[in-house]
mmCIF file of C-alpha atoms and ligand atoms in Angstrom:
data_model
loop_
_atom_site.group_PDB
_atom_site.id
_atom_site.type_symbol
_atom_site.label_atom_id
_atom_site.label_comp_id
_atom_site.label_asym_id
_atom_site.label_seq_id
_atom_site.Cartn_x
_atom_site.Cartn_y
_atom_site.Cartn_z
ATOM 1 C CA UNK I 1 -49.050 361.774 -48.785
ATOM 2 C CA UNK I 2 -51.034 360.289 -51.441
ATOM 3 C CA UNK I 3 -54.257 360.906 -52.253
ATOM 4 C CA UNK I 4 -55.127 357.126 -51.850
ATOM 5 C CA UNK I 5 -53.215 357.536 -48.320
ATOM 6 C CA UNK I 6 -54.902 360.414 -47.301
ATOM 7 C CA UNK I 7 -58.288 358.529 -47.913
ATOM 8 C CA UNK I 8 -57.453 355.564 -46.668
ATOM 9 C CA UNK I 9 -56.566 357.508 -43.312
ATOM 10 C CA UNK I 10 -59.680 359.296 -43.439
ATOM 11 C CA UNK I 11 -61.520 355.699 -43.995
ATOM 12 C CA UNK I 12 -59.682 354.451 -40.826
ATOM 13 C CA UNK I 13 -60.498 357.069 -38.739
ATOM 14 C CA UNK I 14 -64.171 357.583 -39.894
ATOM 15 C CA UNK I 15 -64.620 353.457 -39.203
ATOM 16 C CA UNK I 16 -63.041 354.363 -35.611
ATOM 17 C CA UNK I 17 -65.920 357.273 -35.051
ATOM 18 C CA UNK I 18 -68.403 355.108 -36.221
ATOM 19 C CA UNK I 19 -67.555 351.917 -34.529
ATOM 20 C CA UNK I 20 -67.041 354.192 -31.060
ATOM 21 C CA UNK I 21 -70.683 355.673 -31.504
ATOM 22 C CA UNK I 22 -72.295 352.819 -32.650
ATOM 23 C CA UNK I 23 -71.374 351.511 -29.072
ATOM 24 C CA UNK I 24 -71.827 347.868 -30.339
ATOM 25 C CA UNK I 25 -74.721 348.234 -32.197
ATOM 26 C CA UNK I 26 -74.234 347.524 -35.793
ATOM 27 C CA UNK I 27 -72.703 350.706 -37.365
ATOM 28 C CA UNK I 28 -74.568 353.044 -39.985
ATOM 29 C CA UNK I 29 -73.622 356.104 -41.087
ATOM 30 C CA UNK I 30 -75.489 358.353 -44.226
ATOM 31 C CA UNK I 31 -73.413 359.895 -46.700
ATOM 32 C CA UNK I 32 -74.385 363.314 -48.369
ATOM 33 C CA UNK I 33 -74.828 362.949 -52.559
ATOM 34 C CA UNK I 34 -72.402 364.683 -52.858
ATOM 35 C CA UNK I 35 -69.734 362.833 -50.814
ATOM 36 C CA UNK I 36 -71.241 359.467 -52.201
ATOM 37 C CA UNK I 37 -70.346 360.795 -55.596
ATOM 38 C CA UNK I 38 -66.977 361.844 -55.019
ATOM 39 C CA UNK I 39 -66.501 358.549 -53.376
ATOM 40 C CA UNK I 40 -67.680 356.482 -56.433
ATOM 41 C CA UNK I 41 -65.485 359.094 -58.501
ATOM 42 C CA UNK I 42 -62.479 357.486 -56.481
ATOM 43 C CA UNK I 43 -62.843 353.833 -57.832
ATOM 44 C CA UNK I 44 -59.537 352.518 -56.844
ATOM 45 C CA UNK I 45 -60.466 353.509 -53.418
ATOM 46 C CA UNK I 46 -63.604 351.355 -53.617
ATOM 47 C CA UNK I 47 -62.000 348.426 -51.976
ATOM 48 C CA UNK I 48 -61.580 350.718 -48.924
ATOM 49 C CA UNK I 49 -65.228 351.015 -48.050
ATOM 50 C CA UNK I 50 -66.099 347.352 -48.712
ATOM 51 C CA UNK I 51 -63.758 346.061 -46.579
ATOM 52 C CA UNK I 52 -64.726 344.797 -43.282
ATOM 53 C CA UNK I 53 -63.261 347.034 -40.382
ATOM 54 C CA UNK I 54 -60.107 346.498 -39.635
ATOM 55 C CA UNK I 55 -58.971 345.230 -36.074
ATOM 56 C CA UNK I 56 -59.489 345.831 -33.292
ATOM 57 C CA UNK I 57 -62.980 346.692 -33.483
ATOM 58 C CA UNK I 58 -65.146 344.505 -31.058
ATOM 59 C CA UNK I 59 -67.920 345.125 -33.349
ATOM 60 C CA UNK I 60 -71.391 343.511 -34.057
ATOM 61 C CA UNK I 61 -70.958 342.058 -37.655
ATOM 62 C CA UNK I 62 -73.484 344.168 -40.492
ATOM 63 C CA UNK I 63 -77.017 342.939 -40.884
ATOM 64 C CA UNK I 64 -77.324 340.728 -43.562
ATOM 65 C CA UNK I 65 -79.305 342.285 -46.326
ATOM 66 C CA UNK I 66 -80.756 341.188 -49.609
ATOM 67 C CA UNK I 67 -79.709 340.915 -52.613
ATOM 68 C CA UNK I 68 -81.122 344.075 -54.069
ATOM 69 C CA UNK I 69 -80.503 345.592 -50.359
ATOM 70 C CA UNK I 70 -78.081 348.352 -49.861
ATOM 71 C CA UNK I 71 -74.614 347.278 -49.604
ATOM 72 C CA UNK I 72 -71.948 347.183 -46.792
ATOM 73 C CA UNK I 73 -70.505 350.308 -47.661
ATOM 74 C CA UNK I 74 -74.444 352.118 -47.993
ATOM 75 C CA UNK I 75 -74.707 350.364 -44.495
ATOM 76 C CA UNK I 76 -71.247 351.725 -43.207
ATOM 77 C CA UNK I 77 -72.459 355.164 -44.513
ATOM 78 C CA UNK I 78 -76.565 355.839 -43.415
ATOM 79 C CA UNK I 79 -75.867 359.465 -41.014
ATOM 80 C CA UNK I 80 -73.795 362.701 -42.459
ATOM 81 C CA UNK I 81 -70.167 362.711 -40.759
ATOM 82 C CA UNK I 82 -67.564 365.164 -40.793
ATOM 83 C CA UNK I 83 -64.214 363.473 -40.516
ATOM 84 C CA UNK I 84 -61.962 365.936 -39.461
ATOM 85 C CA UNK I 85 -58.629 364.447 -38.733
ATOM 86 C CA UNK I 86 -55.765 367.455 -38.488
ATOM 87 C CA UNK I 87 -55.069 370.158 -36.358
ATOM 88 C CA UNK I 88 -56.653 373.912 -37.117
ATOM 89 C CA UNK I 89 -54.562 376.483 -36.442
ATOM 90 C CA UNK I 90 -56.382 379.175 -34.500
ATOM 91 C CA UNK I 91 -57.757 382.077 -36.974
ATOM 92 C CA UNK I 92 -56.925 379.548 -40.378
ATOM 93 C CA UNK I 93 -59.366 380.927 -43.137
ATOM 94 C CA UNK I 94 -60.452 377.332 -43.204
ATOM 95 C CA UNK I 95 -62.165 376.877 -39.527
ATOM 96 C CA UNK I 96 -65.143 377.297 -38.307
ATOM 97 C CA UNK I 97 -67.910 377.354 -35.476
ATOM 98 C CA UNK I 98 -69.721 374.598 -37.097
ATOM 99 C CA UNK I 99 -66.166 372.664 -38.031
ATOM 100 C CA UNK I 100 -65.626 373.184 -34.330
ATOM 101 C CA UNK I 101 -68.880 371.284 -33.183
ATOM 102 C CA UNK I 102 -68.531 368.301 -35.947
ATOM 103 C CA UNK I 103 -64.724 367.728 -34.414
ATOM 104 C CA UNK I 104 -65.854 368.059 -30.193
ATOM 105 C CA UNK I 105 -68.609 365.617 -31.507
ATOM 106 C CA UNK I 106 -66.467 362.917 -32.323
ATOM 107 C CA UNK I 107 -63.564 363.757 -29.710
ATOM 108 C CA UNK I 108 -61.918 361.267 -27.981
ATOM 109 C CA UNK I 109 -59.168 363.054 -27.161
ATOM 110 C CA UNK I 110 -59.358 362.251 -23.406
ATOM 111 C CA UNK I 111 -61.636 359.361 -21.561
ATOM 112 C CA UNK I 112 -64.425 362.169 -21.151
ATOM 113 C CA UNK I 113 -65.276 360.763 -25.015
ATOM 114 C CA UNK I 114 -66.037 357.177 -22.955
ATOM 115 C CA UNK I 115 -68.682 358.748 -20.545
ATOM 116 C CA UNK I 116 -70.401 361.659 -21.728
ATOM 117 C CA UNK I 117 -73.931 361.742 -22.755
ATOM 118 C CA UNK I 118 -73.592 364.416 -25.212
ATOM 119 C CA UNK I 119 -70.697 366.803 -26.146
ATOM 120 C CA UNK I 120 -71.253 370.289 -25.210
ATOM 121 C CA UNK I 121 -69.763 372.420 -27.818
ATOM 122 C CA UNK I 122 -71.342 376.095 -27.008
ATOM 123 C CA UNK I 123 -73.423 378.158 -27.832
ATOM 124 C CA UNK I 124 -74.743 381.580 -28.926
ATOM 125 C CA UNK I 125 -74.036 384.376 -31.873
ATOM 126 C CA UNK I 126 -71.183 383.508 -34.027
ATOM 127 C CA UNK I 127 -70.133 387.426 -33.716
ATOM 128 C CA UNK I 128 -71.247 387.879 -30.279
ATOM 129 C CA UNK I 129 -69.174 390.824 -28.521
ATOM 130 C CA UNK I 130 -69.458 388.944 -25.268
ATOM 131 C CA UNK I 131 -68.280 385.437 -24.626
ATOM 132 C CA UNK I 132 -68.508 383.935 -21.200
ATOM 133 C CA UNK I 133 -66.228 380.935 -20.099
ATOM 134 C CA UNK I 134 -67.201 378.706 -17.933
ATOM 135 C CA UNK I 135 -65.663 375.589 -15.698
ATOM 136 C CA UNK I 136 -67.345 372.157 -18.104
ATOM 137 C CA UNK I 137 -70.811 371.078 -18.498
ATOM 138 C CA UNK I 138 -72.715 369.137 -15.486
ATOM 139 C CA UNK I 139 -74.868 366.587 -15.561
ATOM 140 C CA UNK I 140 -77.676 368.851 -17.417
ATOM 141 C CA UNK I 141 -75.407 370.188 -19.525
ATOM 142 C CA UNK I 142 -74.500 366.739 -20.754
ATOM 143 C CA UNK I 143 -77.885 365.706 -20.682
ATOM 144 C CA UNK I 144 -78.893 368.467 -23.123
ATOM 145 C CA UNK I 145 -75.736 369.143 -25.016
ATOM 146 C CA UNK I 146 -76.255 372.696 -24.009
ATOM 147 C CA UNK I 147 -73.887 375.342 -21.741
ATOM 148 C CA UNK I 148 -75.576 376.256 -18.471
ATOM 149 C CA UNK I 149 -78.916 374.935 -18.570
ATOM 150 C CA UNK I 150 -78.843 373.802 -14.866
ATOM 151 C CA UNK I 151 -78.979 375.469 -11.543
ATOM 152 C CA UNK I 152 -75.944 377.376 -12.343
ATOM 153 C CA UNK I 153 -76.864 378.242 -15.612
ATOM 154 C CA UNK I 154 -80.085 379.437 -14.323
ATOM 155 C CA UNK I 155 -78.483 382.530 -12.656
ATOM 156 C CA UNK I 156 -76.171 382.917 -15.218
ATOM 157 C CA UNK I 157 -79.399 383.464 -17.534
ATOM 158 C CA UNK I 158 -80.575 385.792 -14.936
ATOM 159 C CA UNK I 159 -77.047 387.784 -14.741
ATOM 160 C CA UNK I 160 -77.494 388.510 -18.587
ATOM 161 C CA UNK I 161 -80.765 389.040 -19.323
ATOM 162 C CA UNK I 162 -82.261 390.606 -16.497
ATOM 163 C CA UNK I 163 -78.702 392.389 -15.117
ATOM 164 C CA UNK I 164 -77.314 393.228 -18.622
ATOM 165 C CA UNK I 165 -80.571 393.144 -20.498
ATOM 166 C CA UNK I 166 -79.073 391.401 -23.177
ATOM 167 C CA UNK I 167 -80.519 388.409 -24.690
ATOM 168 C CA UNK I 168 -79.368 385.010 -23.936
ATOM 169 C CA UNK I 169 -79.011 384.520 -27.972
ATOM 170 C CA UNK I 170 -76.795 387.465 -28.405
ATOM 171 C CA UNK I 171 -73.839 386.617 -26.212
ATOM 172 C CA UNK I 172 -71.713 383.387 -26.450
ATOM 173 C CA UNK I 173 -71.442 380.685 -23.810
ATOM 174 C CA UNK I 174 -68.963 377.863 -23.433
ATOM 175 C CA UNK I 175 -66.790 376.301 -21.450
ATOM 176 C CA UNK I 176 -63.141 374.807 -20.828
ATOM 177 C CA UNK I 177 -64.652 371.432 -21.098
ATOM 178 C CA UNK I 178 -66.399 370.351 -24.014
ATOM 179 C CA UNK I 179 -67.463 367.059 -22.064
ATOM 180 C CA UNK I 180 -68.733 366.700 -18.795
ATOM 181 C CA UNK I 181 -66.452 365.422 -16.022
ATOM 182 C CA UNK I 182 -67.656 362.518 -13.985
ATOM 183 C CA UNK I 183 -68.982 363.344 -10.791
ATOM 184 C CA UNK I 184 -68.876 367.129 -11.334
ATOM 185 C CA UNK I 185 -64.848 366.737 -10.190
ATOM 186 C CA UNK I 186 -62.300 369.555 -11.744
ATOM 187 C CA UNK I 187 -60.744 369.156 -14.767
ATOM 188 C CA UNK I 188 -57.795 367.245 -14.901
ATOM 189 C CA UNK I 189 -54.402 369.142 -16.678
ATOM 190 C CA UNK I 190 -54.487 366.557 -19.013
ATOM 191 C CA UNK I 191 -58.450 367.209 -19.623
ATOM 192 C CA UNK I 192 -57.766 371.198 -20.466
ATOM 193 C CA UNK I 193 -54.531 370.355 -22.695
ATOM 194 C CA UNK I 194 -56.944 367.971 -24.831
ATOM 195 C CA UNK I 195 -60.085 370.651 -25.032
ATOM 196 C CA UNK I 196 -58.567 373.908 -24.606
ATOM 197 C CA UNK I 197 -57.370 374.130 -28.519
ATOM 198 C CA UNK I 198 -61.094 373.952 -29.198
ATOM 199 C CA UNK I 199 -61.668 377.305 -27.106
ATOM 200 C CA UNK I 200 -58.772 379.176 -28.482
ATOM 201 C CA UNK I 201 -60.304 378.222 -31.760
ATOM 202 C CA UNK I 202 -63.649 379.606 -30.898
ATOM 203 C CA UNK I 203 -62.324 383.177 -29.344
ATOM 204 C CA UNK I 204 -60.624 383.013 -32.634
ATOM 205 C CA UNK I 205 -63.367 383.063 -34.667
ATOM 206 C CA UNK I 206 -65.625 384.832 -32.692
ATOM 207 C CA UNK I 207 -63.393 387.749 -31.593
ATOM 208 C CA UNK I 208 -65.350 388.778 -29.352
ATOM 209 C CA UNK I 209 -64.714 393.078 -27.785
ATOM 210 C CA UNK I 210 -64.861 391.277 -24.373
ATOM 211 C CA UNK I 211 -64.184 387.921 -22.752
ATOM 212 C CA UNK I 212 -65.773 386.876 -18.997
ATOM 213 C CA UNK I 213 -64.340 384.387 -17.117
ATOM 214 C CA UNK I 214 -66.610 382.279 -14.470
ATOM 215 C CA UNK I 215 -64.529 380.523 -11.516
ATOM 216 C CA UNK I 216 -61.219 379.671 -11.447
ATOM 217 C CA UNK I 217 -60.611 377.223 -14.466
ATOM 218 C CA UNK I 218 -61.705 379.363 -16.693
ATOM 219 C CA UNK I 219 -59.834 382.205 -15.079
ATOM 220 C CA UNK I 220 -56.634 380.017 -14.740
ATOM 221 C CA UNK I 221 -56.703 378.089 -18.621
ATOM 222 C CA UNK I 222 -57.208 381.352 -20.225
ATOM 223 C CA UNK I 223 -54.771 383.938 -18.512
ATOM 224 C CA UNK I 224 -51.932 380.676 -17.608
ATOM 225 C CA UNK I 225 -52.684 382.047 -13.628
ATOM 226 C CA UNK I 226 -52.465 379.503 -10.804
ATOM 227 C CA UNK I 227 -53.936 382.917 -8.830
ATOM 228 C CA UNK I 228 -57.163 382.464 -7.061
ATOM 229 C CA UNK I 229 -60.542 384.131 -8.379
ATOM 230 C CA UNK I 230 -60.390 386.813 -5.709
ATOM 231 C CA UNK I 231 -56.617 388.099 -6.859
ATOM 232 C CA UNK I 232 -57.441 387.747 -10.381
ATOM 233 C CA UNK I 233 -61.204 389.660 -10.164
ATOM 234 C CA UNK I 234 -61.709 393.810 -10.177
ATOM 235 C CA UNK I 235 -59.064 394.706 -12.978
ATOM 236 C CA UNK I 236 -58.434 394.209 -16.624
ATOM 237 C CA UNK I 237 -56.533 391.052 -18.293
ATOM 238 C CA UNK I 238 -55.469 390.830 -21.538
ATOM 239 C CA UNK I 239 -56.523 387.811 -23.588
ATOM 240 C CA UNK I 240 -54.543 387.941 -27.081
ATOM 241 C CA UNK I 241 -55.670 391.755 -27.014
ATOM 242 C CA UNK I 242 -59.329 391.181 -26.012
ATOM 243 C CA UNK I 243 -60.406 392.434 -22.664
ATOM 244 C CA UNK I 244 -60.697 389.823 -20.497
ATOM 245 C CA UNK I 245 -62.586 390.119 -16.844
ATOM 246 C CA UNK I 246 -63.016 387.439 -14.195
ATOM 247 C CA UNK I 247 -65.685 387.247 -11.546
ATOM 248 C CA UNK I 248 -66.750 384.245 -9.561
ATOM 249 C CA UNK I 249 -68.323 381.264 -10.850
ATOM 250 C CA UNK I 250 -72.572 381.390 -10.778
ATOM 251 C CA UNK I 251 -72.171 377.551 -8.713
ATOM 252 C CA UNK I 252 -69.898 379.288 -6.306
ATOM 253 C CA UNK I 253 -72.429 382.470 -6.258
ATOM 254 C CA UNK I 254 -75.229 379.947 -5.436
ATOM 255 C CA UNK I 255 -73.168 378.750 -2.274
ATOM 256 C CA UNK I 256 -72.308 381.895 -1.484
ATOM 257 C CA UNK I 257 -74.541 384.377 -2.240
ATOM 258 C CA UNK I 258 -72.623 387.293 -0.129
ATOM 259 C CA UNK I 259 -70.516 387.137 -3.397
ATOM 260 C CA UNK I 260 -72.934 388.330 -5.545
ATOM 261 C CA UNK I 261 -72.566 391.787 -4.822
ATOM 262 C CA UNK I 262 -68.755 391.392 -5.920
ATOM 263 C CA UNK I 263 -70.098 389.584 -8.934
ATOM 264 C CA UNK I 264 -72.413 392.614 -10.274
ATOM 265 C CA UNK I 265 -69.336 395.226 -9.453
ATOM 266 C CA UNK I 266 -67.566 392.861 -12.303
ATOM 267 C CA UNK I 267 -70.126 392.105 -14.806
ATOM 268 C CA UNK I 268 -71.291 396.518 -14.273
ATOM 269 C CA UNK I 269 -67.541 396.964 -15.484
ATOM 270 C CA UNK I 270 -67.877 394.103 -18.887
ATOM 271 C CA UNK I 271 -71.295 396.452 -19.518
ATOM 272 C CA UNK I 272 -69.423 399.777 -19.336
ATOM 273 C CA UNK I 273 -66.322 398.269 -21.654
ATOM 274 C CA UNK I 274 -69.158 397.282 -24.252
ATOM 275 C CA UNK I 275 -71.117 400.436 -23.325
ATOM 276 C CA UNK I 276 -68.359 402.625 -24.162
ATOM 277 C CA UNK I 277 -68.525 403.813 -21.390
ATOM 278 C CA UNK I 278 -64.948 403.421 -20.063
ATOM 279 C CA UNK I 279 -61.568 403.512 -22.414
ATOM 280 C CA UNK I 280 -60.728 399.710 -24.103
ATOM 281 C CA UNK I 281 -58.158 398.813 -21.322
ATOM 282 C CA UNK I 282 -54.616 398.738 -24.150
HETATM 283 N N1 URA C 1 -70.912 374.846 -14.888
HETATM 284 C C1 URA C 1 -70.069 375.180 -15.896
HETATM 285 O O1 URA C 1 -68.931 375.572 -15.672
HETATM 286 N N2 URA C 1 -70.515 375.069 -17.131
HETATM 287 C C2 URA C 1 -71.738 374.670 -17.445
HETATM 288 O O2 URA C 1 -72.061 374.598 -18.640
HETATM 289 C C3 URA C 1 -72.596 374.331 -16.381
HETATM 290 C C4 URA C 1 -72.169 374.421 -15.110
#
């Protein structure tokens, strides 16, 4: 591919992102110095950013501005974007954390992109040894565009800092889901094929010296189980050679609270593996 082509693609699918944000409002998106100089550096490819949008885009036509007034390609470009268009390969020199939350921010993988408030990328240290999983955000997740931050999230908060007396900060916390599912309902299979190269990515980066998994789709994505919480809980799993431990979702534990004694039994065992306090499982 040309380098004209390859701009030209990235054009397309930065005019795509923008329109789809801009949610009918007129579109504006700011462009670093930097990128506006290797832009101008382009020349031939000038005719690109003048252009109108192509077709279909239902949207609002650009204010008309003065003379002396920035022009339709200034207009096109007024926020920083990060047009990422092709596939990372888990572990490629070339990804990271922040590459990860720039890409879920302009997803549209799935129909989740059409109703979500805010993507909900994750959170915590980039070299935490502790990652929990979780199911997808909720409504305050969504709200926020932050991991468990609700009800849930509450006693999850709880379960680390005041049962592992770690800080919140020093662990990492994400989900299947990078968007939250309308309603609250489970992911669809289609949903987790979309988002789950986006997690794989992230325990890829992070390597983390354990992995928990909360509830079932967690459990399920990550170990390619149909098995139930209860036959996958109390024993070791290994997750491309990281430890990986299940115990039962902090919603469920809210509903059923004569779980949470189960619960601590799994998250004691995650504190004696990063203790060193029992063997690494293999
Ligand atoms: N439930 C989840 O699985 N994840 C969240 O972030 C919040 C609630």
């Amino acid at each position: 591919m040309s380098e004209r082509d390859l701009y030209r693609e990235v054009v397309d699918e930065v005019r795509e992102l923008v329109r789809r944000e801009a949610k009918g409002k007129p579109p504006r998106v700011a462009l670093s110095k930097e990128v506006a100089a290797r832009l101008e550096q382009l020349g031939g490819a000038k005719d690109l950013f003048d252009a109108p949008p192509a077709p279909p885009a239902p949207t609002a036509p650009p204010k008309a501005v003065a003379e002396t007034g920035p022009s339709y390609r200034e207009q096109m470009f007024a926020a920083p974007v990060m047009p990422v268009r092709q596939e990372v390969t888990p572990g490629d020199p070339s990804d990271s954390l922040e590459r990860i939350i720039a890409e879920v921010g302009g997803c549209h993988k799935c129909t989740l992109g059409e109703t979500r408030t805010n993507t909900v990328p994750g959170e915590g240290a980039p070299q935490a040894r502790l990652v929990f999983v979780g199911e997808a955000p909720g409504a305050d997740e969504d709200r926020l565009g932050r991991p468990f931050v609700g009800r849930a999230g509450g006693l999850l908060t709880d379960i680390i800092e005041k049962g592992m007396k770690l800080a919140r900060a020093e662990v990492f916390i994400c989900n299947v889901l990078k968007c939250r599912p309308p309603e609250n309902r489970r992911p669809s299979p289609d949903e987790v094929d979309c988002c789950e190269p986006y997690l794989i990515r992230q325990l890829a980066l992070i390597k983390p010296t354990v992995i928990c998994a909360l509830g079932a789709t967690a459990a399920q994505t990550l170990l390619k189980s149909t098995a139930l919480v209860g036959q996958l809980r109390g024993r070791w799993h290994n997750y491309h050679d990281i430890p990986l431990r299940v115990t039962y979702h902090p919603a469920y534990l809210l509903r059923s609270p004569g779980e949470k004694v189960k619960a601590w039994e799994d998250i004691q065992e995650v504190m004696r593996l990063l203790n060193g306090q029992i063997p690494r499982p293999f």
